[in-house]
mmCIF file of C-alpha atoms in Angstrom:
data_model
loop_
_atom_site.group_PDB
_atom_site.id
_atom_site.type_symbol
_atom_site.label_atom_id
_atom_site.label_comp_id
_atom_site.label_asym_id
_atom_site.label_seq_id
_atom_site.Cartn_x
_atom_site.Cartn_y
_atom_site.Cartn_z
ATOM 1 C CA LEU A 1 108.539 83.549 56.609
ATOM 2 C CA ALA A 2 110.433 84.803 55.048
ATOM 3 C CA LEU A 3 114.283 85.073 55.705
ATOM 4 C CA TYR A 4 118.359 84.397 54.090
ATOM 5 C CA PHE A 5 121.409 83.843 56.054
ATOM 6 C CA HIS A 6 125.298 83.152 55.145
ATOM 7 C CA SER A 7 126.498 79.179 55.066
ATOM 8 C CA GLY A 8 129.880 78.029 54.495
ATOM 9 C CA GLU A 9 129.860 75.488 51.701
ATOM 10 C CA ARG A 10 128.877 71.712 53.409
ATOM 11 C CA GLU A 11 127.997 73.929 56.701
ATOM 12 C CA GLU A 12 124.608 72.639 58.387
ATOM 13 C CA LYS A 13 122.949 75.064 59.356
ATOM 14 C CA CYS A 14 119.017 74.928 60.887
ATOM 15 C CA ILE A 15 115.721 77.117 62.000
ATOM 16 C CA ILE A 16 113.154 75.721 64.191
ATOM 17 C CA GLU A 17 109.763 76.087 62.963
ATOM 18 C CA ASP A 18 106.217 75.688 65.861
ATOM 19 C CA VAL A 19 104.010 73.702 63.719
ATOM 20 C CA PRO A 20 99.771 72.534 64.842
ATOM 21 C CA SER A 21 99.499 68.629 63.629
ATOM 22 C CA ASP A 22 97.791 68.159 60.388
ATOM 23 C CA THR A 23 99.733 70.550 58.930
ATOM 24 C CA LEU A 24 100.965 71.545 55.077
ATOM 25 C CA VAL A 25 104.782 73.070 55.323
ATOM 26 C CA ILE A 26 106.430 74.622 52.442
ATOM 27 C CA GLY A 27 109.479 76.153 52.235
ATOM 28 C CA ASN A 28 110.958 78.112 48.796
ATOM 29 C CA TYR A 29 115.065 78.126 49.001
ATOM 30 C CA LYS A 30 116.875 79.876 46.257
ATOM 31 C CA VAL A 31 121.228 79.694 46.726
ATOM 32 C CA GLN A 32 123.711 82.646 45.877
ATOM 33 C CA ARG A 33 127.331 81.655 45.552
ATOM 34 C CA TRP A 34 129.744 84.384 46.786
ATOM 35 C CA ASP A 35 132.317 86.058 43.521
ATOM 36 C CA ILE A 36 135.542 86.447 44.767
ATOM 37 C CA HIS A 37 136.661 88.011 41.535
ATOM 38 C CA LYS A 38 133.535 90.284 40.836
ATOM 39 C CA GLN A 39 132.906 90.695 45.676
ATOM 40 C CA GLU A 40 129.523 90.341 44.859
ATOM 41 C CA PHE A 41 126.434 87.150 44.801
ATOM 42 C CA LEU A 42 126.241 85.862 42.063
ATOM 43 C CA GLU A 43 122.953 85.457 41.314
ATOM 44 C CA SER A 44 121.875 81.505 42.047
ATOM 45 C CA ALA A 45 125.037 78.376 41.760
ATOM 46 C CA PRO A 46 124.538 76.430 39.153
ATOM 47 C CA GLY A 47 126.221 73.044 40.376
ATOM 48 C CA LEU A 48 125.725 72.856 44.092
ATOM 49 C CA GLY A 49 122.616 70.867 45.783
ATOM 50 C CA MET A 50 120.861 71.269 48.801
ATOM 51 C CA PHE A 51 120.251 68.936 51.523
ATOM 52 C CA VAL A 52 116.629 69.831 52.924
ATOM 53 C CA THR A 53 116.231 68.294 56.578
ATOM 54 C CA VAL A 54 113.139 68.294 58.555
ATOM 55 C CA THR A 55 113.002 66.852 62.242
ATOM 56 C CA THR A 56 109.812 66.232 64.099
ATOM 57 C CA PRO A 57 109.584 67.159 67.153
ATOM 58 C CA SER A 58 110.313 63.625 68.702
ATOM 59 C CA ALA A 59 113.610 63.121 67.035
ATOM 60 C CA GLU A 60 111.738 61.276 63.036
ATOM 61 C CA VAL A 61 113.320 62.614 60.444
ATOM 62 C CA LEU A 62 110.083 63.517 58.239
ATOM 63 C CA LEU A 63 112.454 64.156 55.403
ATOM 64 C CA SER A 64 115.317 64.694 53.921
ATOM 65 C CA LYS A 65 116.086 64.704 50.608
ATOM 66 C CA LEU A 66 118.407 66.625 47.072
ATOM 67 C CA TYR A 67 117.503 69.197 45.921
ATOM 68 C CA GLY A 68 118.925 71.995 43.110
ATOM 69 C CA PRO A 69 120.947 74.852 43.625
ATOM 70 C CA GLN A 70 116.865 76.381 43.368
ATOM 71 C CA GLY A 71 113.476 74.801 44.386
ATOM 72 C CA THR A 72 110.247 74.219 46.325
ATOM 73 C CA PHE A 73 110.229 71.214 50.020
ATOM 74 C CA SER A 74 107.093 70.669 51.915
ATOM 75 C CA PHE A 75 106.083 68.069 54.530
ATOM 76 C CA THR A 76 103.186 67.096 56.791
ATOM 77 C CA SER A 77 102.860 67.840 60.495
ATOM 78 C CA TYR A 78 101.897 64.378 61.971
ATOM 79 C CA LEU A 79 103.227 65.974 65.534
ATOM 80 C CA SER A 80 102.373 69.745 67.338
ATOM 81 C CA GLY A 81 105.305 71.311 68.556
ATOM 82 C CA GLU A 82 109.270 72.236 67.680
ATOM 83 C CA HIS A 83 110.144 71.474 63.166
ATOM 84 C CA ILE A 84 113.779 71.563 62.828
ATOM 85 C CA ILE A 85 114.009 72.347 59.019
ATOM 86 C CA CYS A 86 117.733 71.715 58.673
ATOM 87 C CA LEU A 87 119.682 73.042 54.835
ATOM 88 C CA GLN A 88 122.768 72.239 54.066
ATOM 89 C CA SER A 89 125.016 72.154 50.420
ATOM 90 C CA ASN A 90 126.592 68.610 48.825
ATOM 91 C CA SER A 91 129.319 70.611 47.543
ATOM 92 C CA THR A 92 132.196 67.718 46.947
ATOM 93 C CA ARG A 93 135.344 69.478 48.244
ATOM 94 C CA PHE A 94 136.630 68.468 51.887
ATOM 95 C CA VAL A 95 135.664 71.038 54.647
ATOM 96 C CA ALA A 96 139.511 72.547 54.326
ATOM 97 C CA PHE A 97 138.574 73.750 50.895
ATOM 98 C CA ALA A 98 135.118 74.403 50.782
ATOM 99 C CA GLY A 99 136.045 77.810 51.931
ATOM 100 C CA SER A 100 133.283 79.403 49.479
ATOM 101 C CA LYS A 101 130.995 81.577 50.823
ATOM 102 C CA LEU A 102 126.842 81.014 50.103
ATOM 103 C CA ARG A 103 123.423 83.173 51.271
ATOM 104 C CA ILE A 104 120.712 80.889 51.494
ATOM 105 C CA HIS A 105 117.144 82.876 50.454
ATOM 106 C CA LEU A 106 114.689 80.501 52.678
ATOM 107 C CA ASP A 107 111.123 81.543 52.750
ATOM 108 C CA ILE A 108 109.164 79.085 54.833
ATOM 109 C CA ARG A 109 104.277 79.047 55.330
ATOM 110 C CA VAL A 110 102.723 77.111 57.328
ATOM 111 C CA GLY A 111 99.517 75.584 56.547
ATOM 112 C CA GLU A 112 99.246 77.190 53.473
ATOM 113 C CA HIS A 113 97.506 76.206 50.428
ATOM 114 C CA PHE A 114 98.170 78.154 46.991
ATOM 115 C CA LEU A 115 95.714 78.580 44.096
ATOM 116 C CA ASP A 116 97.268 78.008 40.450
ATOM 117 C CA GLU A 117 95.755 81.581 39.097
ATOM 118 C CA SER A 118 96.312 79.871 35.588
ATOM 119 C CA VAL A 119 93.489 77.241 36.719
ATOM 120 C CA VAL A 120 91.318 79.700 38.150
ATOM 121 C CA GLN A 121 91.953 81.999 34.853
ATOM 122 C CA ALA A 122 90.518 79.245 33.549
ATOM 123 C CA LYS A 123 87.206 78.266 34.638
ATOM 124 C CA ASP A 124 84.501 80.109 34.514
ATOM 125 C CA GLN A 125 82.839 82.363 36.743
ATOM 126 C CA VAL A 126 81.262 80.278 39.325
ATOM 127 C CA ASN A 127 83.404 77.751 40.030
ATOM 128 C CA GLU A 128 86.454 80.538 40.177
ATOM 129 C CA VAL A 129 84.015 81.778 42.927
ATOM 130 C CA ASN A 130 84.136 77.918 44.346
ATOM 131 C CA ILE A 131 87.970 77.493 43.753
ATOM 132 C CA ARG A 132 88.288 80.561 45.781
ATOM 133 C CA LEU A 133 85.822 79.514 49.108
ATOM 134 C CA GLU A 134 87.259 76.043 48.727
ATOM 135 C CA HIS A 135 90.541 77.976 49.646
ATOM 136 C CA LEU A 136 89.006 80.104 52.125
ATOM 137 C CA ILE A 137 87.784 77.016 54.024
ATOM 138 C CA GLU A 138 90.649 76.048 53.626
ATOM 139 C CA GLN A 139 92.990 79.008 55.245
ATOM 140 C CA ILE A 140 89.523 78.354 58.380
ATOM 141 C CA HIS A 141 90.572 75.327 58.602
ATOM 142 C CA HIS A 142 93.935 76.375 59.525
ATOM 143 C CA ILE A 143 92.981 79.161 61.240
ATOM 144 C CA SER A 144 90.762 76.928 63.638
ATOM 145 C CA LYS A 145 94.107 74.303 64.279
ATOM 146 C CA GLU A 146 96.640 77.160 64.756
ATOM 147 C CA GLN A 147 93.874 78.836 67.132
ATOM 148 C CA ASN A 148 93.399 75.130 68.909
ATOM 149 C CA TYR A 149 97.271 73.962 68.484
ATOM 150 C CA GLU A 150 97.749 78.207 71.440
ATOM 151 C CA ARG A 151 94.973 76.581 73.014
ATOM 152 C CA GLU A 152 96.848 73.065 74.277
ATOM 153 C CA ARG A 153 100.335 75.693 74.947
ATOM 154 C CA GLU A 154 98.048 77.673 77.144
ATOM 155 C CA GLU A 155 96.338 74.984 78.421
ATOM 156 C CA LYS A 156 100.214 73.407 79.415
ATOM 157 C CA PHE A 157 101.274 76.760 80.561
ATOM 158 C CA ARG A 158 98.752 77.017 83.244
ATOM 159 C CA LYS A 159 98.780 74.642 84.789
ATOM 160 C CA THR A 160 103.304 74.195 84.806
ATOM 161 C CA SER A 161 102.607 77.623 85.823
ATOM 162 C CA GLU A 162 99.932 76.305 88.983
ATOM 163 C CA GLU A 163 102.064 72.812 90.023
ATOM 164 C CA THR A 164 105.025 76.244 89.985
ATOM 165 C CA ASN A 165 103.303 78.003 92.316
ATOM 166 C CA SER A 166 101.891 75.514 94.363
ATOM 167 C CA ASN A 167 105.586 73.954 94.505
ATOM 168 C CA ILE A 168 106.704 77.752 95.427
ATOM 169 C CA LEU A 169 104.168 77.223 99.183
ATOM 170 C CA TRP A 170 104.439 74.494 100.211
ATOM 171 C CA TRP A 171 107.820 75.683 100.363
ATOM 172 C CA ALA A 172 107.430 78.850 102.161
ATOM 173 C CA ILE A 173 105.251 77.165 104.366
ATOM 174 C CA VAL A 174 108.273 74.061 105.270
ATOM 175 C CA GLN A 175 110.985 77.330 105.314
ATOM 176 C CA THR A 176 108.532 78.568 107.783
ATOM 177 C CA LEU A 177 107.998 76.025 110.559
ATOM 178 C CA ILE A 178 111.884 75.734 110.315
ATOM 179 C CA LEU A 179 112.237 78.716 110.935
ATOM 180 C CA ILE A 180 109.622 77.991 113.814
ATOM 181 C CA SER A 181 110.845 75.294 115.186
ATOM 182 C CA ILE A 182 114.710 76.748 115.000
ATOM 183 C CA GLY A 183 113.487 79.618 117.334
ATOM 184 C CA ILE A 184 111.403 77.648 120.148
ATOM 185 C CA TRP A 185 115.188 75.589 120.654
ATOM 186 C CA GLN A 186 116.894 78.532 120.914
ATOM 187 C CA ILE A 187 114.581 79.648 122.990
ATOM 188 C CA LYS A 188 114.973 76.327 125.343
ATOM 189 C CA SER A 189 118.190 75.848 124.347
ATOM 190 C CA LEU A 190 118.790 79.971 125.862
ATOM 191 C CA ARG A 191 116.063 79.373 128.824
ATOM 192 C CA ASP A 192 117.690 75.373 129.941
ATOM 193 C CA PHE A 193 120.847 77.759 129.883
ATOM 194 C CA PHE A 194 120.438 80.939 131.870
ATOM 195 C CA ILE A 195 118.743 78.074 134.458
ATOM 196 C CA SER A 196 122.013 76.331 135.284
ATOM 197 C CA LYS A 197 123.910 79.401 135.214
ATOM 198 C CA LYS A 198 120.899 79.606 138.374
ATOM 199 C CA LEU A 199 120.717 82.967 135.901
ATOM 200 C CA VAL A 200 117.339 82.749 136.231
#
């Protein structure tokens, strides 16, 4: 997931990332500040830091740390589900005067373990193959975890659908019984009325 978004100083922006359990998540970000004189975003925002907060599906804070204007954060999930990743600048100006516009570039990678190419190049051919093979095995484990997580979600969705269908069926049966009962009651009431009026 790679994106950028605009934010005001001290304004908190959050994204939701659906992550399987026991999965490494790595985020890279860069902050640019709007220059009112040049009418463009500067390449960086020196002196400005970012608070990064990660919250688990059970509302537990997994990560809360202050980084610089450009940085990398990482965390490992221990629960499956939607993790909330929030970024907020640490501007010391009052909110009323913190009018600078920021552009935040964010790249989130789920379950990836990056190869250090310098290490790979330093090794001989056999070790390079071994390192790349270990990297492939890690990716296979991650894909397997993703599939298991999707299977769990599909199973929950199927159970919810079956319960909903069952409730709809029972409600339809109850409605039918109510309509039949009202129909029988109306027929009996009309019959009693006609008999009392000696029309039948």
